[in-house]
């Protein structure tokens, strides 16, 4: 299987994963789509399948789940957690909501950042997690991620100052040195060669597949996506640079005191940490101590103490930095203002990626804690998968043959038991006053644990030469025997850091650094309570983690290393068999083969699958839920694949459950449609009632508004018959929308009535003038502002002695002669004008318009008739919109008459254009029953002269006394006086 690239298999719902030590084409988008929404056994075994199973269990049953990834260092746990996160991110938020996508991006990018600052190359793994990580991902009722929380456990901070041969410091240091720009390194007082720094020198030449340069760019991008500010990112790398420079600080003994060899490095550290150089030197060389009498004194370090303090300071700086990064990420992804009443139940999927079991050539305090953690997780696996399952069968009355398995509770007690365990012995040694060494502590363990079957040492086994006297002890773990070197155990357990360093960092001008050291605000006399030891803190956190996992539905990924040389083709049978044995996979297989894959309370099973049976839907009438469940099982023919317990149904194979799920999934849309139909009908009926009520109210209101409008109109116009203006000045009330058209009709009727009342009072002799003015108003349509409406229209101006005192008698005589000769009955208009003659020159003439002819007369020759045209040849009138008196009489033979009334003398309030227009239009409309078109030009006036098109424009010219026509190339121009 391994040779063919099949790296996954199942034991029940436990995924067994083999590290292929090569890239495999089984993790792309197509693979994700193949596993999305599928049941566990529909596709070949895969991490995506168990991820989808955990997601479906969380979404369907609203139950918290967790995925526990375990195995040795280098077995592929970190990569497995990445693929699980990748799958969950890919299948959620199908609607691409911006806020959900932002949460997903931060969750995914956080892996990149934590990997850089928490992983390192070891002899077994190029990308080994040197801390434990548990991530809770919160989901809303839709199954979309809304946030999360990350817990980190026991960062291996000793790696900051010391690494075993062939191993490296944390990735972040090498990423900075090899991936940082020249400008960045210069600002941090660094050079790009890791061999120049004591803390990275060991791993500078170590061969690794990890690309520091490209990963540095990825980390910088991830920090930006997560939401770290530029100042925060700068502070992170300033702290890293400070740690590297701290490693290069050297001390020398000068008489009885210790001095720093080179002040330049200290000044650079002070600059990067925003502290005073003298304070940095003082913290490195002296320790402030409070005496019993309350006196504060400064105690100088020995060279050994100074080196110890420098390394402790470097480790603490990195640990605080890592913890601050985790808390900063949590501040971004944690769910805020979540109200279950408004947003529904908030469910969780937990993903645990924690260091695997470690057996090195030299195993110290860190390996002791790591292996204790793995013992606790193995105990949880035993309890949930083996012990609880078998005890549940017995409790439910299911026939069962007990399967023996190794319970590692005895090893857990060896480590954590109060007063007797190794952690208690270490804490007791740390609390003892006086000089207590690692050797004394080992002697105490030998005395108290001599009879324990899983503990030994060289003193207890003198013939075992693989251990040294006063140095080694051995624990028989579930994964194998591990020999620990006791050297440094007490110092690492005390985790001692002088308070001077804490106060130094708290007083930094850098707010980010100050935030990391809140305990530095305490004065030297206030620091009295001894903090918990590192081992106790770690034990408490692991106990809390196990409690958190125990309350969730667990899914396991058990990772296995095929060989020790990272070969993609070598399969070490003995090595794999050992891992399978200590991981409890053989017992797991036996329990699963003999047991049942699924179990559920009768009530829960009935609630989920009752729609698949006609006897249980929608509610059953049987004696108990168990009888109803039996009816469902019988209908589907699963009697041979189930067992009935006292309170639960047990299903042996997942395929039976898969069949039920398929049938349920097919029925859900039908039920949803039915419920939607009922609900939509109820909503429609409710909406109909509301609409009827609304329309009833609207109808009553509209009728009220109509009546109120009528009452208002009646009140305002009650006495208009007796008023002088017949209600002309009365303001009409605004009508409701329903009466808009009616209001317009009523307004028009009132105007007509008002006009009738006004017309009734006009004398009969004035009626022709009124009719003419009405005709002019209609014809001009408001396009000519001045048209003489405000004066009396006399029509026959040539016969009026006031207008023509010298020649009026001559005109009267000529008019009588023409009346007798041509037989006209009425003078429509007469008056002096200025006309363009056939030679294109303007001359003074007289115009006489009767009901039959239009006459052109010579006023200087006793009104001699120059031209006579029948009234029938005239087809329309044209004038301008200005104050000029220009008028064109259009003829059917396109030989129009262009003239300017009043000889071009623009007398105030003597506009006669409107009078001519009104008189002619009224005559044509009333007498001849035909329309006479009138055109008002706002620009150049267009007409024809002897069949040719002409135009005449109007210009104002200073010095001009009267209006006069002048010839131009386009026709004519009418010159007006400037005033």
Coordinates of N, CA, C and O in Angstrom, one line a residue, residues 59-140:
X59 N -22.4 20.0 12.3 CA -23.5 20.8 11.6 C -24.9 20.1 11.8 O -25.9 20.7 12.1
X60 N -24.9 18.7 11.7 CA -26.2 18.0 11.8 C -26.7 17.9 13.2 O -27.9 18.2 13.4
X61 N -25.8 17.6 14.1 CA -26.3 17.4 15.5 C -26.0 18.5 16.4 O -26.2 18.4 17.6
X62 N -25.4 19.6 15.8 CA -25.1 20.8 16.7 C -24.3 20.4 17.9 O -24.4 20.8 19.0
X63 N -23.3 19.5 17.6 CA -22.4 19.0 18.7 C -21.0 19.4 18.4 O -20.5 19.3 17.3
X64 N -20.3 19.8 19.4 CA -18.9 20.1 19.3 C -18.1 18.9 19.0 O -18.3 17.8 19.6
X65 N -17.1 19.0 18.0 CA -16.3 17.9 17.7 C -14.8 18.3 17.7 O -14.5 19.5 17.8
X66 N -13.9 17.4 17.7 CA -12.5 17.7 17.7 C -11.8 16.6 16.9 O -12.2 15.5 16.8
X67 N -10.7 17.0 16.3 CA -9.8 16.1 15.5 C -8.4 16.1 16.2 O -7.8 17.2 16.3
X68 N -8.1 15.0 16.8 CA -6.8 14.8 17.5 C -5.8 14.2 16.6 O -6.0 13.0 16.2
X69 N -4.7 14.9 16.4 CA -3.6 14.4 15.5 C -2.5 14.0 16.4 O -2.0 14.8 17.1
X70 N -2.1 12.7 16.3 CA -1.0 12.3 17.2 C 0.0 11.4 16.4 O -0.3 10.9 15.4
X71 N 1.1 11.2 17.0 CA 2.2 10.4 16.4 C 3.5 10.9 16.8 O 3.7 11.9 17.5
X72 N 4.6 10.1 16.4 CA 5.9 10.5 16.7 C 6.3 11.8 16.0 O 5.7 12.3 15.0
X73 N 7.4 12.4 16.4 CA 8.0 13.5 15.7 C 8.4 13.1 14.3 O 9.1 12.2 14.2
X74 N 8.0 13.9 13.3 CA 8.3 13.6 12.0 C 7.3 12.6 11.3 O 7.5 12.2 10.1
X75 N 6.2 12.3 11.9 CA 5.2 11.4 11.3 C 4.2 12.2 10.4 O 3.4 11.5 9.8
X76 N 4.3 13.5 10.4 CA 3.4 14.3 9.5 C 2.2 14.9 10.1 O 1.3 15.2 9.4
X77 N 2.3 15.2 11.4 CA 1.2 15.8 12.1 C 0.9 17.2 11.6 O -0.3 17.6 11.4
X78 N 1.9 18.0 11.5 CA 1.8 19.4 11.1 C 1.1 19.5 9.7 O 0.2 20.3 9.5
X79 N 1.6 18.7 8.8 CA 1.0 18.7 7.4 C -0.4 18.3 7.5 O -1.2 18.8 6.7
X80 N -0.7 17.3 8.3 CA -2.1 16.8 8.4 C -3.0 17.9 8.9 O -4.1 18.1 8.3
X81 N -2.6 18.6 9.9 CA -3.4 19.7 10.4 C -3.6 20.8 9.3 O -4.7 21.4 9.2
X82 N -2.6 21.1 8.5 CA -2.8 22.0 7.4 C -3.8 21.6 6.4 O -4.7 22.4 6.0
X83 N -3.8 20.3 6.0 CA -4.8 19.8 5.0 C -6.2 19.8 5.6 O -7.2 20.1 4.9
X84 N -6.3 19.5 6.9 CA -7.6 19.6 7.6 C -8.2 21.0 7.5 O -9.3 21.3 7.2
X85 N -7.3 22.0 7.9 CA -7.8 23.4 7.9 C -8.1 23.8 6.4 O -9.1 24.5 6.2
X86 N -7.3 23.4 5.5 CA -7.5 23.7 4.1 C -8.9 23.2 3.6 O -9.7 23.9 3.0
X87 N -9.3 22.0 4.0 CA -10.5 21.4 3.6 C -11.7 22.1 4.2 O -12.7 22.5 3.6
X88 N -11.6 22.4 5.5 CA -12.7 23.1 6.2 C -12.9 24.5 5.6 O -14.1 24.9 5.4
X89 N -11.8 25.2 5.3 CA -11.9 26.5 4.6 C -12.6 26.4 3.3 O -13.4 27.3 2.9
X90 N -12.3 25.3 2.5 CA -12.8 25.2 1.1 C -14.3 24.9 1.1 O -14.9 25.3 0.1
X91 N -14.8 24.1 2.1 CA -16.2 23.7 2.0 C -17.2 24.6 2.7 O -18.4 24.4 2.6
X92 N -16.7 25.7 3.3 CA -17.5 26.6 4.1 C -17.7 27.9 3.3 O -16.9 28.2 2.3
X93 N -18.7 28.6 3.7 CA -19.0 29.9 3.1 C -19.2 29.9 1.6 O -18.5 30.6 0.8
X94 N -20.2 29.1 1.1 CA -20.4 29.1 -0.4 C -20.9 30.4 -0.9 O -20.7 30.7 -2.1
X95 N -21.5 31.2 0.0 CA -22.0 32.5 -0.5 C -20.9 33.6 -0.6 O -21.2 34.7 -1.0
X96 N -19.7 33.2 -0.2 CA -18.5 34.1 -0.3 C -18.8 35.5 0.5 O -18.4 36.5 0.0
X97 N -19.3 35.3 1.6 CA -19.5 36.5 2.5 C -18.2 37.1 2.9 O -17.3 36.3 3.3
X98 N -18.0 38.4 2.8 CA -16.7 39.0 3.1 C -16.2 38.7 4.5 O -15.0 38.4 4.7
X99 N -17.1 38.9 5.5 CA -16.6 38.7 6.8 C -16.2 37.3 7.1 O -15.2 37.1 7.9
X100 N -16.9 36.3 6.5 CA -16.5 34.9 6.7 C -15.2 34.6 6.0 O -14.3 33.9 6.5
X101 N -15.0 35.1 4.8 CA -13.8 34.9 4.1 C -12.6 35.5 4.8 O -11.5 35.0 4.8
X102 N -12.8 36.6 5.5 CA -11.8 37.3 6.3 C -11.3 36.4 7.4 O -10.1 36.2 7.7
X103 N -12.3 35.8 8.1 CA -12.0 34.8 9.2 C -11.2 33.6 8.7 O -10.2 33.2 9.3
X104 N -11.6 33.1 7.6 CA -10.9 31.9 7.0 C -9.5 32.3 6.6 O -8.6 31.5 6.9
X105 N -9.3 33.4 6.0 CA -7.9 33.8 5.7 C -7.0 33.9 6.9 O -5.9 33.5 6.8
X106 N -7.6 34.5 7.9 CA -6.7 34.7 9.1 C -6.4 33.4 9.8 O -5.3 33.1 10.2
X107 N -7.4 32.4 9.8 CA -7.2 31.1 10.4 C -6.1 30.4 9.6 O -5.2 29.7 10.1
X108 N -6.1 30.5 8.2 CA -5.2 29.8 7.4 C -3.8 30.4 7.5 O -2.8 29.8 7.6
X109 N -3.8 31.8 7.5 CA -2.5 32.5 7.5 C -1.8 32.3 8.9 O -0.6 32.4 9.0
X110 N -2.6 32.1 9.9 CA -2.0 32.0 11.3 C -1.1 30.7 11.3 O -0.1 30.7 12.1
X111 N -1.4 29.7 10.5 CA -0.5 28.5 10.5 C 0.9 28.9 10.0 O 1.9 28.4 10.6
X112 N 0.9 29.7 9.0 CA 2.2 30.1 8.4 C 3.1 30.9 9.5 O 4.3 30.6 9.6
X113 N 2.4 31.8 10.2 CA 3.1 32.6 11.2 C 3.6 31.7 12.4 O 4.8 31.8 12.8
X114 N 2.7 30.9 12.9 CA 3.0 30.0 14.1 C 4.1 29.0 13.7 O 4.9 28.6 14.5
X115 N 4.1 28.5 12.5 CA 5.1 27.6 12.0 C 6.4 28.2 12.0 O 7.4 27.6 12.4
X116 N 6.5 29.5 11.6 CA 7.8 30.2 11.5 C 8.4 30.4 12.9 O 9.6 30.2 13.1
X117 N 7.5 30.8 13.9 CA 8.0 31.1 15.2 C 8.0 29.9 16.2 O 8.6 30.0 17.2
X118 N 7.3 28.8 15.8 CA 7.3 27.7 16.7 C 7.8 26.4 16.2 O 7.9 25.4 17.0
X119 N 8.3 26.4 15.0 CA 8.9 25.1 14.4 C 10.4 25.3 14.2 O 10.9 26.4 14.0
X120 N 11.0 24.1 14.1 CA 12.5 24.2 13.9 C 12.9 22.8 13.2 O 12.1 21.8 13.3
X121 N 14.1 22.8 12.6 CA 14.6 21.6 12.1 C 15.2 20.8 13.2 O 16.0 21.3 14.0
X122 N 14.8 19.5 13.3 CA 15.5 18.5 14.2 C 16.1 17.4 13.4 O 16.0 17.4 12.2
X123 N 16.8 16.5 14.1 CA 17.4 15.4 13.3 C 16.4 14.5 12.7 O 16.7 13.7 11.9
X124 N 15.2 14.6 13.2 CA 14.1 13.7 12.7 C 13.2 14.3 11.7 O 12.5 13.7 11.0
X125 N 13.1 15.6 11.7 CA 12.1 16.3 10.9 C 12.6 17.7 10.6 O 13.0 18.5 11.5
X126 N 12.5 18.1 9.3 CA 12.9 19.4 8.9 C 12.0 20.6 9.4 O 12.3 21.7 9.3
X127 N 10.7 20.2 9.7 CA 9.8 21.2 10.1 C 9.0 20.7 11.3 O 7.8 20.5 11.3
X128 N 9.8 20.5 12.4 CA 9.2 19.9 13.6 C 8.5 21.0 14.5 O 9.1 22.0 14.7
X129 N 7.3 20.7 14.9 CA 6.6 21.6 15.9 C 7.3 21.5 17.2 O 7.3 20.5 17.8
X130 N 7.8 22.6 17.7 CA 8.4 22.7 19.0 C 7.5 23.3 20.0 O 8.0 23.9 21.0
X131 N 6.2 23.2 19.8 CA 5.2 23.7 20.7 C 3.9 22.9 20.4 O 3.8 22.3 19.3
X132 N 3.0 22.9 21.3 CA 1.7 22.2 21.0 C 0.7 23.3 20.7 O 0.7 24.4 21.2
X133 N -0.2 22.9 19.8 CA -1.2 23.9 19.3 C -2.6 23.2 19.3 O -2.8 22.1 18.7
X134 N -3.5 23.9 19.9 CA -4.9 23.4 19.9 C -5.7 24.6 19.4 O -5.7 25.7 20.0
X135 N -6.4 24.4 18.3 CA -7.2 25.5 17.7 C -8.7 25.2 17.7 O -9.1 24.1 17.1
X136 N -9.5 26.0 18.3 CA -10.9 25.9 18.3 C -11.4 26.8 17.1 O -11.1 28.0 17.1
X137 N -12.3 26.2 16.2 CA -12.9 27.0 15.1 C -14.4 27.1 15.4 O -15.0 26.1 15.5
X138 N -14.9 28.3 15.6 CA -16.3 28.5 15.9 C -17.1 28.6 14.6 O -16.7 29.3 13.6
X139 N -18.3 28.0 14.6 CA -19.2 28.0 13.5 C -20.5 28.5 13.9 O -21.0 28.3 15.0
X140 N -21.2 29.2 13.0 CA -22.6 29.7 13.2 C -23.6 28.6 12.8 O -23.1 27.5 12.4

